[in-house]
Each structure stands twice: as C-alpha cells, then as structure tokens.
Coordinates of C-alpha atoms (C1' of nucleotides) in Angstrom, one line a residue:
Chain A
X1 CA 0.0 0.0 0.0
X2 CA 2.8 2.3 0.8
X3 CA 4.3 1.9 -2.6
X4 CA 1.1 2.6 -4.4
X5 CA 0.8 5.9 -2.6
X6 CA 4.3 6.7 -3.5
X7 CA 3.5 6.1 -7.2
X8 CA 0.5 8.4 -7.0
X9 CA 2.3 11.1 -5.2
X10 CA 5.3 11.3 -7.5
X11 CA 3.2 11.6 -10.6
X12 CA 2.8 15.0 -12.1
X13 CA -0.6 16.8 -11.7
X14 CA -1.3 16.5 -15.4
X15 CA -1.3 12.7 -15.2
X16 CA -4.4 11.4 -16.9
X17 CA -6.6 8.5 -15.9
X18 CA -5.0 6.1 -18.3
X19 CA -1.5 6.5 -16.7
X20 CA -3.0 6.1 -13.3
X21 CA -4.7 2.8 -14.2
X22 CA -1.5 1.7 -15.8
X23 CA 0.5 2.3 -12.6
X24 CA -2.1 0.5 -10.6
X25 CA -2.2 -2.5 -12.9
X26 CA 1.5 -2.7 -13.0
X27 CA 1.4 -2.9 -9.2
X28 CA -1.3 -5.6 -9.3
X29 CA 0.7 -7.7 -11.8
X30 CA 3.7 -7.7 -9.5
X31 CA 1.4 -8.6 -6.6
X32 CA 0.0 -11.5 -8.6
X33 CA 3.5 -12.6 -9.6
X34 CA 4.6 -12.6 -6.0
X35 CA 1.7 -14.9 -5.2
X36 CA 2.8 -17.2 -8.0
X37 CA 6.3 -17.1 -6.7
X38 CA 5.2 -18.5 -3.4
X39 CA 3.5 -21.4 -5.2
X40 CA 6.1 -22.3 -7.8
X41 CA 9.4 -20.8 -7.0
X42 CA 11.4 -18.3 -9.0
X43 CA 12.7 -20.8 -11.5
X44 CA 9.1 -21.8 -12.5
X45 CA 7.5 -18.4 -12.4
X46 CA 5.1 -18.5 -15.3
X47 CA 3.7 -15.5 -17.1
X48 CA 0.6 -17.5 -18.1
X49 CA -0.1 -18.3 -14.5
X50 CA 0.3 -14.6 -13.6
X51 CA -2.1 -13.7 -16.4
X52 CA -4.7 -16.2 -15.3
X53 CA -4.5 -14.8 -11.8
X54 CA -5.1 -11.3 -13.3
X55 CA -8.0 -12.6 -15.6
X56 CA -6.0 -11.4 -18.6
X57 CA -4.7 -13.1 -21.6
X58 CA -1.0 -13.9 -21.4
X59 CA 0.0 -11.6 -24.2
X60 CA -1.5 -8.6 -22.5
X61 CA 1.2 -8.7 -19.9
X62 CA 3.7 -7.6 -22.6
X63 CA 2.1 -4.2 -22.4
X64 CA 3.6 -3.9 -18.9
X65 CA 6.7 -6.0 -18.9
X66 CA 9.1 -7.0 -21.6
X67 CA 8.8 -10.7 -20.6
X68 CA 9.4 -13.1 -17.9
X69 CA 12.9 -11.9 -17.0
X70 CA 11.9 -8.2 -16.8
X71 CA 9.2 -9.2 -14.4
X72 CA 11.6 -11.2 -12.3
X73 CA 14.0 -8.3 -12.2
X74 CA 11.3 -5.9 -10.9
X75 CA 10.4 -8.4 -8.2
X76 CA 14.0 -8.8 -7.2
X77 CA 14.6 -5.1 -6.9
X78 CA 11.4 -4.5 -4.9
X79 CA 12.3 -7.4 -2.6
X80 CA 15.7 -5.9 -1.8
X81 CA 14.0 -2.6 -1.2
X82 CA 11.3 -4.1 1.1
X83 CA 13.8 -5.9 3.3
X84 CA 16.0 -2.9 3.3
X85 CA 13.1 -0.7 4.3
X86 CA 12.2 -3.1 7.2
X87 CA 15.8 -3.1 8.4
X88 CA 16.1 0.7 8.2
X89 CA 12.8 1.3 10.0
X90 CA 13.9 -1.1 12.8
X91 CA 17.2 0.7 13.1
X92 CA 15.6 4.1 13.3
X93 CA 13.3 2.9 16.1
X94 CA 16.1 1.3 18.1
X95 CA 17.6 4.3 19.7
X96 CA 21.3 5.3 19.5
X97 CA 23.1 2.3 21.1
X98 CA 24.9 0.4 18.3
X99 CA 24.3 -2.9 20.0
X100 CA 20.5 -2.3 20.1
X101 CA 20.5 -1.1 16.5
X102 CA 22.3 -4.3 15.3
X103 CA 19.9 -6.5 17.2
X104 CA 16.9 -4.6 16.0
X105 CA 17.9 -4.7 12.3
X106 CA 18.8 -8.4 12.5
X107 CA 15.5 -9.3 14.0
X108 CA 13.7 -7.2 11.4
X109 CA 15.5 -9.0 8.6
X110 CA 14.6 -12.3 10.1
X111 CA 10.9 -11.3 10.6
X112 CA 10.7 -10.0 7.0
X113 CA 12.1 -13.3 5.7
X114 CA 9.5 -15.3 7.6
X115 CA 6.7 -13.0 6.4
X116 CA 7.8 -13.3 2.8
X117 CA 9.8 -16.6 2.5
X118 CA 9.5 -16.9 -1.3
X119 CA 10.9 -13.3 -1.7
X120 CA 13.7 -14.1 0.6
X121 CA 14.5 -17.2 -1.5
X122 CA 14.3 -15.0 -4.6
X123 CA 17.1 -12.6 -3.4
X124 CA 19.1 -14.7 -0.9
X125 CA 18.5 -18.3 -2.1
X126 CA 20.1 -20.2 -4.8
X127 CA 20.4 -18.3 -8.1
X128 CA 17.6 -18.7 -10.6
X129 CA 19.1 -20.9 -13.4
X130 CA 19.2 -19.1 -16.8
X131 CA 18.5 -15.7 -15.2
X132 CA 21.2 -13.1 -15.3
X133 CA 20.5 -10.2 -12.9
X134 CA 21.0 -6.8 -14.5
X135 CA 23.1 -4.1 -12.9
X136 CA 20.0 -2.4 -11.5
X137 CA 19.7 -5.0 -8.8
X138 CA 23.2 -4.5 -7.4
X139 CA 22.8 -1.2 -5.6
X140 CA 19.6 -2.5 -4.0
X141 CA 21.4 -5.6 -2.9
X142 CA 24.0 -3.8 -0.8
X143 CA 21.5 -1.9 1.4
X144 CA 21.7 -4.1 4.5
X145 CA 25.5 -4.2 4.3
X146 CA 25.6 -0.4 4.1
X147 CA 23.2 -0.2 7.0
X148 CA 25.5 -2.3 9.1
X149 CA 28.3 0.1 8.2
X150 CA 26.3 3.0 9.6
X151 CA 26.0 1.0 12.8
X152 CA 29.7 0.3 12.9
X153 CA 31.0 3.7 12.0
X154 CA 30.5 5.5 15.3
X155 CA 31.9 2.6 17.3
X156 CA 34.9 2.1 15.2
X157 CA 36.0 5.5 13.9
X158 CA 39.4 5.0 12.5
X159 CA 40.8 7.9 14.6
X160 CA 39.4 6.5 17.9
X161 CA 39.9 2.7 17.9
X162 CA 37.7 0.6 20.2
X163 CA 39.4 -2.7 21.2
X164 CA 38.0 -5.9 19.8
X165 CA 37.7 -9.1 21.9
X166 CA 38.8 -11.3 18.9
X167 CA 40.7 -9.8 16.0
X168 CA 41.4 -12.0 13.0
X169 CA 44.9 -11.8 11.6
X170 CA 45.1 -9.8 8.4
X171 CA 47.4 -11.1 5.7
X172 CA 48.1 -9.2 2.4
X173 CA 45.6 -11.2 0.4
X174 CA 42.9 -10.5 2.9
X175 CA 43.9 -6.9 3.0
X176 CA 43.3 -6.6 -0.8
X177 CA 39.9 -8.2 -0.6
X178 CA 38.9 -6.0 2.3
X179 CA 39.9 -2.9 0.5
X180 CA 37.5 -3.8 -2.2
X181 CA 34.7 -4.4 0.3
X182 CA 35.5 -1.0 1.8
X183 CA 35.0 0.7 -1.5
X184 CA 31.6 -1.0 -2.1
X185 CA 30.0 -0.7 1.3
X186 CA 32.2 0.1 4.2
X187 CA 33.8 3.5 4.9
X188 CA 37.3 4.1 6.2
X189 CA 37.7 1.6 9.0
X190 CA 40.4 -0.7 10.3
X191 CA 40.8 -4.0 8.3
X192 CA 39.9 -5.9 11.5
X193 CA 36.6 -4.1 11.8
X194 CA 35.7 -4.6 8.1
X195 CA 36.6 -8.3 8.3
X196 CA 34.4 -8.7 11.4
X197 CA 31.6 -6.7 9.7
X198 CA 31.7 -9.1 6.8
X199 CA 31.6 -12.0 9.2
X200 CA 28.6 -10.5 11.0
X201 CA 26.7 -9.8 7.7
X202 CA 27.4 -13.2 6.4
X203 CA 26.2 -14.7 9.7
X204 CA 23.0 -12.7 9.6
X205 CA 22.1 -13.9 6.0
X206 CA 23.2 -17.4 6.8
X207 CA 21.3 -17.7 10.0
X208 CA 18.1 -16.5 8.4
X209 CA 18.5 -18.9 5.5
X210 CA 19.6 -21.9 7.4
X211 CA 16.6 -21.6 9.7
X212 CA 14.1 -20.6 7.0
X213 CA 15.2 -23.3 4.5
X214 CA 14.8 -25.9 7.2
X215 CA 18.4 -27.0 7.4
X216 CA 18.1 -27.7 11.2
X217 CA 15.7 -30.5 10.2
X218 CA 12.0 -30.4 9.4
X219 CA 10.9 -30.9 12.9
X220 CA 13.1 -28.1 14.3
X221 CA 11.0 -25.4 15.9
X222 CA 11.6 -21.8 14.8
X223 CA 14.4 -20.6 17.1
X224 CA 14.0 -17.0 17.9
X225 CA 16.0 -17.5 21.0
X226 CA 18.8 -19.2 19.1
X227 CA 18.8 -16.6 16.4
X228 CA 19.0 -13.8 19.1
X229 CA 21.9 -15.6 20.8
X230 CA 23.8 -15.8 17.6
X231 CA 23.1 -12.2 16.7
X232 CA 24.2 -11.1 20.1
X233 CA 27.4 -13.1 19.8
X234 CA 28.3 -11.3 16.6
X235 CA 27.4 -8.0 18.3
X236 CA 29.8 -8.9 21.1
X237 CA 32.4 -9.8 18.5
X238 CA 32.0 -6.3 17.0
X239 CA 32.3 -4.7 20.5
X240 CA 29.0 -2.8 19.9
X241 CA 28.1 -0.7 22.9
X242 CA 24.9 -1.7 24.5
X243 CA 24.8 -5.2 23.0
X244 CA 24.8 -7.1 26.3
X245 CA 21.3 -6.2 27.4
X246 CA 19.8 -5.9 23.9
Chain B
X1 CA 34.3 -43.6 -9.3
X2 CA 34.7 -44.5 -5.7
X3 CA 31.0 -45.1 -5.3
X4 CA 30.8 -47.5 -8.3
X5 CA 33.6 -49.6 -6.7
X6 CA 31.7 -49.6 -3.5
X7 CA 28.6 -50.9 -5.2
X8 CA 30.5 -53.7 -6.9
X9 CA 32.2 -54.8 -3.7
X10 CA 29.2 -55.0 -1.5
X11 CA 27.3 -57.2 -4.0
X12 CA 27.2 -60.9 -3.1
X13 CA 29.3 -63.3 -5.2
X14 CA 26.3 -64.9 -6.8
X15 CA 25.2 -61.6 -8.4
X16 CA 24.5 -62.1 -12.0
X17 CA 25.4 -60.0 -15.0
X18 CA 21.9 -58.4 -15.2
X19 CA 22.1 -57.0 -11.6
X20 CA 25.6 -55.7 -12.3
X21 CA 24.5 -53.9 -15.4
X22 CA 21.5 -52.6 -13.5
X23 CA 23.7 -51.1 -10.7
X24 CA 26.0 -49.5 -13.3
X25 CA 23.1 -48.0 -15.2
X26 CA 21.5 -46.7 -12.0
X27 CA 24.8 -45.0 -11.3
X28 CA 25.0 -43.5 -14.8
X29 CA 21.4 -42.2 -14.6
X30 CA 22.3 -40.4 -11.4
X31 CA 25.4 -39.0 -13.1
X32 CA 23.3 -37.8 -16.0
X33 CA 20.8 -36.3 -13.6
X34 CA 23.6 -34.4 -11.9
X35 CA 24.7 -33.0 -15.2
X36 CA 21.1 -31.8 -15.9
X37 CA 20.9 -30.3 -12.4
X38 CA 23.8 -28.1 -13.2
X39 CA 22.1 -26.8 -16.3
X40 CA 18.5 -26.4 -15.2
X41 CA 18.4 -26.3 -11.4
X42 CA 16.6 -28.7 -9.1
X43 CA 13.1 -27.3 -9.7
X44 CA 13.4 -27.9 -13.4
X45 CA 15.1 -31.2 -13.4
X46 CA 13.5 -33.1 -16.2
X47 CA 13.3 -36.9 -16.6
X48 CA 13.0 -36.5 -20.3
X49 CA 16.3 -34.5 -20.4
X50 CA 18.0 -37.2 -18.3
X51 CA 16.7 -39.9 -20.7
X52 CA 17.9 -38.0 -23.7
X53 CA 21.4 -37.7 -22.1
X54 CA 21.3 -41.5 -21.6
X55 CA 20.1 -42.3 -25.1
X56 CA 17.1 -43.9 -23.6
X57 CA 13.4 -43.4 -24.0
X58 CA 11.9 -41.5 -21.0
X59 CA 9.7 -44.4 -19.8
X60 CA 12.7 -46.6 -19.5
X61 CA 13.9 -44.6 -16.5
X62 CA 10.9 -45.9 -14.5
X63 CA 12.7 -49.3 -14.4
X64 CA 15.2 -47.5 -12.2
X65 CA 13.4 -44.8 -10.3
X66 CA 9.8 -44.4 -9.3
X67 CA 9.7 -41.0 -10.9
X68 CA 11.2 -37.5 -10.7
X69 CA 10.9 -37.1 -7.0
X70 CA 12.6 -40.5 -6.2
X71 CA 15.5 -39.5 -8.4
X72 CA 15.8 -36.2 -6.7
X73 CA 15.8 -37.9 -3.3
X74 CA 18.6 -40.2 -4.4
X75 CA 20.6 -37.1 -5.6
X76 CA 20.0 -35.3 -2.3
X77 CA 21.1 -38.2 -0.2
X78 CA 24.3 -38.8 -2.2
X79 CA 25.1 -35.1 -2.1
X80 CA 24.9 -35.0 1.7
X81 CA 27.1 -38.1 1.7
X82 CA 29.6 -36.6 -0.7
X83 CA 30.1 -33.4 1.2
X84 CA 30.1 -35.3 4.5
X85 CA 32.8 -37.6 3.1
X86 CA 34.9 -34.6 2.0
X87 CA 34.6 -33.0 5.4
X88 CA 35.4 -36.3 7.2
X89 CA 38.4 -37.0 5.1
X90 CA 39.8 -33.5 5.7
X91 CA 39.2 -33.9 9.4
X92 CA 41.1 -37.2 9.4
X93 CA 44.1 -35.7 7.7
X94 CA 44.3 -32.6 9.8
X95 CA 46.0 -34.1 12.9
X96 CA 44.7 -33.9 16.4
X97 CA 44.5 -30.2 17.2
X98 CA 40.8 -29.2 17.2
X99 CA 41.5 -25.8 15.7
X100 CA 43.2 -27.4 12.7
X101 CA 40.5 -29.9 12.4
X102 CA 37.8 -27.2 12.2
X103 CA 39.7 -25.2 9.6
X104 CA 40.3 -28.3 7.5
X105 CA 36.7 -29.4 7.5
X106 CA 35.4 -25.9 6.8
X107 CA 37.8 -25.5 3.9
X108 CA 36.9 -28.9 2.6
X109 CA 33.2 -28.1 2.7
X110 CA 33.8 -24.8 0.8
X111 CA 35.9 -26.6 -1.8
X112 CA 33.3 -29.2 -2.4
X113 CA 30.7 -26.6 -2.8
X114 CA 32.7 -24.8 -5.5
X115 CA 33.4 -28.1 -7.2
X116 CA 29.7 -29.1 -7.2
X117 CA 27.7 -25.8 -7.0
X118 CA 24.5 -27.2 -8.2
X119 CA 24.6 -30.1 -5.7
X120 CA 25.4 -27.6 -3.0
X121 CA 22.3 -25.6 -4.1
X122 CA 20.3 -28.8 -4.0
X123 CA 21.0 -29.5 -0.4
X124 CA 21.7 -26.1 1.1
X125 CA 19.9 -23.7 -1.3
X126 CA 16.3 -22.7 -1.3
X127 CA 13.9 -25.7 -1.0
X128 CA 12.6 -27.2 -4.3
X129 CA 9.0 -26.1 -4.6
X130 CA 6.6 -29.0 -4.5
X131 CA 9.2 -31.5 -3.3
X132 CA 8.9 -33.0 0.1
X133 CA 12.1 -34.6 1.4
X134 CA 11.5 -38.0 2.9
X135 CA 12.9 -39.0 6.2
X136 CA 15.9 -40.8 4.6
X137 CA 17.5 -37.5 3.8
X138 CA 17.5 -36.3 7.4
X139 CA 20.2 -38.5 8.9
X140 CA 22.5 -37.7 6.0
X141 CA 21.8 -34.0 6.5
X142 CA 23.3 -33.9 10.0
X143 CA 26.7 -35.4 9.2
X144 CA 28.6 -32.1 9.2
X145 CA 26.9 -31.0 12.4
X146 CA 27.9 -34.3 14.1
X147 CA 31.4 -34.0 12.8
X148 CA 31.7 -30.5 14.4
X149 CA 30.5 -32.2 17.6
X150 CA 33.4 -34.6 17.5
X151 CA 35.8 -31.7 17.1
X152 CA 34.2 -29.9 20.1
X153 CA 33.9 -32.8 22.4
X154 CA 37.5 -33.1 23.6
X155 CA 37.9 -29.4 24.1
X156 CA 34.7 -28.9 26.0
X157 CA 34.2 -32.0 28.0
X158 CA 31.5 -31.3 30.5
X159 CA 33.6 -32.4 33.5
X160 CA 36.6 -30.3 32.4
X161 CA 35.3 -26.9 31.2
X162 CA 37.5 -24.7 29.0
X163 CA 36.8 -21.0 29.3
X164 CA 35.1 -19.3 26.3
X165 CA 36.1 -15.7 25.2
X166 CA 32.5 -14.8 24.5
X167 CA 29.7 -16.7 26.1
X168 CA 26.1 -15.9 25.1
X169 CA 23.5 -15.6 27.9
X170 CA 21.2 -18.7 28.2
X171 CA 17.6 -18.0 29.0
X172 CA 15.0 -20.8 29.6
X173 CA 13.7 -20.7 26.1
X174 CA 17.1 -21.0 24.6
X175 CA 17.9 -23.8 27.0
X176 CA 14.9 -25.8 25.7
X177 CA 15.9 -25.4 22.1
X178 CA 19.5 -26.3 22.8
X179 CA 18.4 -29.5 24.6
X180 CA 16.7 -30.5 21.5
X181 CA 19.9 -29.8 19.4
X182 CA 21.9 -31.8 21.9
X183 CA 19.7 -34.8 21.4
X184 CA 20.0 -34.6 17.6
X185 CA 23.6 -33.9 17.1
X186 CA 25.5 -32.7 20.1
X187 CA 26.5 -34.8 23.1
X188 CA 26.5 -33.8 26.7
X189 CA 28.0 -30.3 26.6
X190 CA 27.4 -27.0 28.3
X191 CA 24.6 -25.0 26.8
X192 CA 27.1 -22.2 26.0
X193 CA 29.2 -24.6 23.9
X194 CA 26.2 -26.0 22.1
X195 CA 25.0 -22.5 21.3
X196 CA 28.4 -21.4 19.9
X197 CA 28.6 -24.7 18.0
X198 CA 25.3 -23.9 16.3
X199 CA 26.6 -20.4 15.6
X200 CA 29.7 -21.8 14.0
X201 CA 27.8 -24.4 12.0
X202 CA 25.4 -21.7 10.8
X203 CA 28.2 -19.5 9.9
X204 CA 30.0 -22.2 7.9
X205 CA 26.9 -23.0 5.8
X206 CA 26.1 -19.3 5.4
X207 CA 29.5 -18.2 4.5
X208 CA 29.8 -20.9 1.7
X209 CA 26.3 -20.0 0.3
X210 CA 26.7 -16.3 0.5
X211 CA 29.9 -16.5 -1.5
X212 CA 28.8 -19.2 -3.9
X213 CA 25.4 -17.6 -4.6
X214 CA 27.1 -14.3 -5.4
X215 CA 25.6 -12.2 -2.7
X216 CA 28.8 -10.2 -2.3
X217 CA 28.0 -8.9 -5.9
X218 CA 28.8 -10.4 -9.3
X219 CA 32.2 -8.9 -9.6
X220 CA 33.4 -10.0 -6.2
X221 CA 36.3 -12.3 -6.5
X222 CA 36.3 -15.6 -4.6
X223 CA 37.5 -14.8 -1.2
X224 CA 39.5 -17.7 0.2
X225 CA 41.3 -15.3 2.6
X226 CA 38.0 -13.8 3.8
X227 CA 36.5 -17.3 4.2
X228 CA 39.5 -18.5 6.2
X229 CA 39.4 -15.4 8.4
X230 CA 35.7 -15.9 9.3
X231 CA 36.3 -19.6 9.9
X232 CA 39.2 -18.8 12.2
X233 CA 37.1 -16.3 14.0
X234 CA 34.5 -18.9 14.8
X235 CA 37.3 -21.2 15.9
X236 CA 38.5 -18.6 18.3
X237 CA 35.0 -18.1 19.5
X238 CA 34.9 -21.8 20.3
X239 CA 38.3 -21.6 22.0
X240 CA 39.6 -24.5 19.9
X241 CA 43.2 -25.3 20.7
X242 CA 45.6 -24.7 17.8
X243 CA 43.3 -22.4 15.9
X244 CA 45.6 -19.4 15.9
X245 CA 48.2 -20.8 13.5
X246 CA 45.8 -22.9 11.4
Chain C
dT1 C1' 23.4 -80.3 -21.3
dG2 C1' 18.9 -78.8 -23.3
dT3 C1' 14.6 -77.0 -23.1
dA4 C1' 10.4 -74.5 -21.4
dC5 C1' 9.2 -70.9 -18.8
dA6 C1' 9.6 -66.6 -16.0
dT7 C1' 11.6 -62.3 -15.4
dC8 C1' 13.2 -58.1 -16.8
dA9 C1' 14.9 -53.9 -19.9
dG10 C1' 13.7 -51.0 -23.1
dT11 C1' 10.5 -49.3 -27.0
dG12 C1' 7.2 -46.3 -29.0
dA13 C1' 3.0 -44.3 -29.0
dA14 C1' -0.2 -41.7 -26.7
dC15 C1' -2.7 -38.7 -23.0
dG16 C1' -3.3 -34.3 -21.3
dC17 C1' -1.1 -30.9 -19.9
dG18 C1' 2.1 -26.8 -19.5
dC19 C1' 5.1 -22.9 -21.4
dG20 C1' 7.0 -17.9 -23.7
dT21 C1' 6.4 -15.1 -27.3
dT22 C1' 4.5 -13.1 -32.0
dC23 C1' 1.0 -11.0 -34.5
dA24 C1' -2.9 -8.9 -36.7
dC25 C1' -7.0 -7.3 -34.8
dT26 C1' -10.8 -4.5 -32.2
dG27 C1' -12.3 -1.0 -29.5
dA28 C1' -11.7 2.4 -26.0
dT29 C1' -9.3 6.5 -24.3
dG30 C1' -6.9 10.8 -25.0
dT31 C1' -5.2 14.9 -27.9
dA32 C1' -4.9 18.6 -31.3
dC33 C1' -7.2 21.7 -33.8
Chain D
dT1 C1' -17.6 22.4 -27.8
dG2 C1' -17.0 19.1 -31.7
dT3 C1' -14.6 16.3 -34.6
dA4 C1' -10.7 13.7 -36.8
dC5 C1' -6.9 11.3 -35.7
dA6 C1' -3.3 9.0 -32.8
dT7 C1' -2.2 6.3 -29.0
dC8 C1' -2.8 2.5 -26.2
dA9 C1' -4.9 -1.9 -23.8
dG10 C1' -6.4 -6.1 -24.3
dT11 C1' -8.0 -10.1 -27.4
dG12 C1' -7.6 -14.5 -29.5
dA13 C1' -5.3 -17.6 -32.3
dA14 C1' -1.2 -19.6 -33.5
dC15 C1' 3.8 -21.4 -33.5
dG16 C1' 6.8 -24.7 -31.7
dC17 C1' 8.3 -26.3 -28.0
dG18 C1' 8.5 -28.7 -23.4
dC19 C1' 6.9 -31.9 -19.5
dG20 C1' 5.6 -36.6 -16.4
dT21 C1' 3.5 -40.7 -16.6
dT22 C1' 0.7 -44.9 -18.5
dC23 C1' 0.5 -48.9 -21.2
dA24 C1' 0.8 -52.8 -24.4
dC25 C1' 4.5 -54.6 -26.7
dT26 C1' 9.0 -57.1 -28.2
dG27 C1' 13.0 -59.4 -27.4
dA28 C1' 16.8 -60.6 -24.6
dT29 C1' 18.6 -62.6 -20.3
dG30 C1' 18.3 -65.8 -16.5
dT31 C1' 16.3 -70.0 -14.0
dA32 C1' 14.3 -74.6 -12.9
dC33 C1' 13.8 -78.9 -14.1

DNA sequence: TGTACATCAGTGAACGCGCGTTCACTGATGTAC
DNA sequence: TGTACATCAGTGAACGCGCGTTCACTGATGTAC
C-alpha cells in the first residue's frame, strides 16, 4: 500500500486516468507474480499463470513487462527494497546504542524473511538458473550491508579505535579483498573491523536462510532464542556498545 | 568412481550380470541427472532430459526410479554423503588439534561446494517447490553437524570446562531449544558450547552459500582469505586449541 | 546339457497438460485543432 | 464544444516447443527342471 501511494504522489498533476490505471495495474501484476512465486518458486514463475490470476490473456502482460525476465527483475529489486526498508525502520526505532541497533535490524530482517519466504529465497536463495541479474539489482542488494556500516562507523571510527575481543589476523591477500569491500559498502575503517563486519553480515544472512530453508531439520521449531543468541554473539564480536542487554 | 567400486564390492558373489548392469546404469542415470541439475536447477530437473542424455526413452527410467521425486531424493542423499565424506576426510588428515580440524573441514566443505555448486544448491539452497524430502535424507543432513561435535567434544568435556572468550547468555527458552539440538547432534556439553557450536555451523553454511550464490556482488572475487578469516574467528569463539596458526 | 518358462529392460505411441512469445486485430481513451 | 486522428490496452489464435507418466509390446537374459 505504501508503494502505491508513493507512485501516486510522485506523478505530475497532469497525469491522466490512463496512466494512473496503468500504474495500478503494474502494481497488481507484480502482486500476482509474488503470489505465484510463493507457489512455484522463482525458476518456475510462469507468465501465463500470472495472467490467469489477473484474468487477462498472457500476451496482455507484454504491455507492462518485456517478458518473464523483466518481471523477475522488478520483483528482485522490490524485494531488496522491502527488506532494506524493514531493516532501516527497525534501526531508526532502536535508539542510538549500536548494540541495540544491530539486534533490531537483524530481528527485522529475520521477521521479514518469515513473512515473505519466497521473496527471501528469490534474493538470498540459490540463483535462478538461466536468469542473469542486470546491474539495477546490485545497488539495491547492498543496502543491508551499508546499513551495518552505519551502525559500525561510530563505534569504530578510524581515529578512535575501540578494542575488539577477537581480532582476526590480516594477511596481504585478505587486506586486498577487504579494500574492495570497503569501496563498495564500508567506509574508512580498520581492516579488522571490516573483516568482522563481513563475518557479521554473512552470519546474519546465513542464520536466516539456514533456519528458513529448514536445514536444522524439518521438525526443528523456529528458534527466535537461538537466532537472538547468535546475533548477540556477533554484536559482542564487533564490540558494539549496549549489546549485552539488547 | 569411488561409489561405483563400493557398489561392486558389496554385492554378493552370486550376483549375475543383469544385476551388475543394473547397478551400473543406476549410477549412470544419477550421473546424467547431476549434469542436468547443473544446467536447469533442481526445480526444473527433467526426466526426459536425463533420458535424452542416456540415449534412452523416458519411460525406461521408470525401471530404475519411481519418478522424478525419487530421483531427486537419491541425488540429495548422495550429495549429503559426498560433502560429508569430503569433510570427514579433511578432518582425518588434519592431525589432532581441534583448531586445525575445524579449519580443515570448513575449507573442505567450501571446496566441495565450489566443485559441485548445483549439488550444494540442491541440499543447502532454497527448497525445491513442491518437493517434500522423505525421512531418509535427514540422517544424511546432520553429518557435518555431528562432525563438528566430534571436534568440540574433547575441548569442551562437561567435566573439564574450557573458558570461552564470549559466552552468550542462556535463558530458559534457549535452553529448551539447545536441549533438542543436543539430542539430535551434540553430546553432553554445556549450553554455551552447544549454542556457539550452532553459531559456528550456521556461519559455515552461510559463508559458503553467500559467497557461492554471489551475494557479495557479481564482480566480487572468490575470497578464500576472507572465508578463512571468518572460519578462524568462529574457531577462536569456540576456544579451539591450535586455531591461531591454522 | 537342453529345453520351457519366467523375469526383466527397453521401446514407441499416446494422453493431457504446460510454457513464452509473436502477430494482426478491435475498441476504447486521450489529444490537437 | 465538436470532430478527426493518434495512441494505447487487451484479445484470440497460433507457433513450436516442453513436460511426467501410462501402457501394451518385443526381445533378450536368467532359472528350474
């Protein structure tokens, strides 16, 4: 609903009824596609099924999307945006303590994944065979990582180093790789902090997927407590102030 | 190649030629199916495509497997076994130090995943829509977890506690969940150790998938150094002796 | 050792279904004068 | 305000392809006597 309002608001006043219907239908098609996604999975997303759900003829969809892959791309970008929005909102509401912020955004990411499992699988599951993501999706894909950076940057300003409980050794090869990561998502921070940031980010995505995809076994109960404990451990690893009680 | 020998050796001496051909063809069908898996993904694995690859008619495959799902199940079980074998072999060759054993098995798991990415996706990627894994796959799916337990058990014997650098707080709900995990895969160990063991296991699976599935971005180079650093960090977290130089 | 029979592997045709994409078309909505 | 024209949405048929699974069958291999 939020996004439909956005579309309405950003349209110029001269927009005619046809354009407004078009925007609304575009939104509905994506909604129908998400419903299909949940049934069939990304690899088997079928334009004809989406069209049936819309009570349209399959060829009509080509007025809105260039084909199956274009529709998939739109869904991927919006999924990245949605999970990014959820994480950012949680961060905003968490107060200033970095530890609390990290816990809040991690929990929000997990909650979003359980609300929209097929969309989580779409962006963080196995790649869709035969689908090549265009460059548009990349910027959207780094939002959580950049959010983590914002959490880290106050704690680990390069001019005022906070001690770390466990610091991984940095050899030249790792240093090169970390420099690249710094360019993409992290600011000027010590190699040790960037490395632990990557570990924390990797852990977050991995913990959500492992639990959601059922790799603890099919009869394993959802483990909020375990997820929290792991998240807190990575927060302690990053020496985030306020993590202990979060 | 190893598995074909195994099949031959465990057959009784009275086995006739027909049974031997059957075992060999069963093996070849699975091999062809793995090749198809790499092209199309698990969701789109096609019996007809496998048959074409075997120069057989599709219906002939029903002499060997009850259908598409039965074939998938066989592939899943063998993939779990293969990655388990790789991890166990690495562990065996790593010497006695728990730190070195953990590094060795983690690296072996990552190497196997890069050797057989479609098989990794089959067992640790998003679930195949419409496919329900039978109980047979479960025991195979816990092998890596149980291997980690064997690494942990000497370091953290319950009667001779080793201090942990970071110990997550254990509340009653977490305690209940951890008791269940202990029953499935871990032996009698302190809750803190089991919790960190789950964190380490989760991290291992997550780190391999995040890198393999390209979630660091498409132009990110494979990051052995980063993977090693993360693995070493979890080893330090678990206080595994010998981890520093491994 | 030889023969009659049972078992099994693989064939080929068919059923009934799905898919993405193209194309010429109808009819409604919007625009310019 | 009214009319001629352009734009656009959606239709329906078609192309050429894919799929899993069933079934009656042929012919080869193995078994029992």
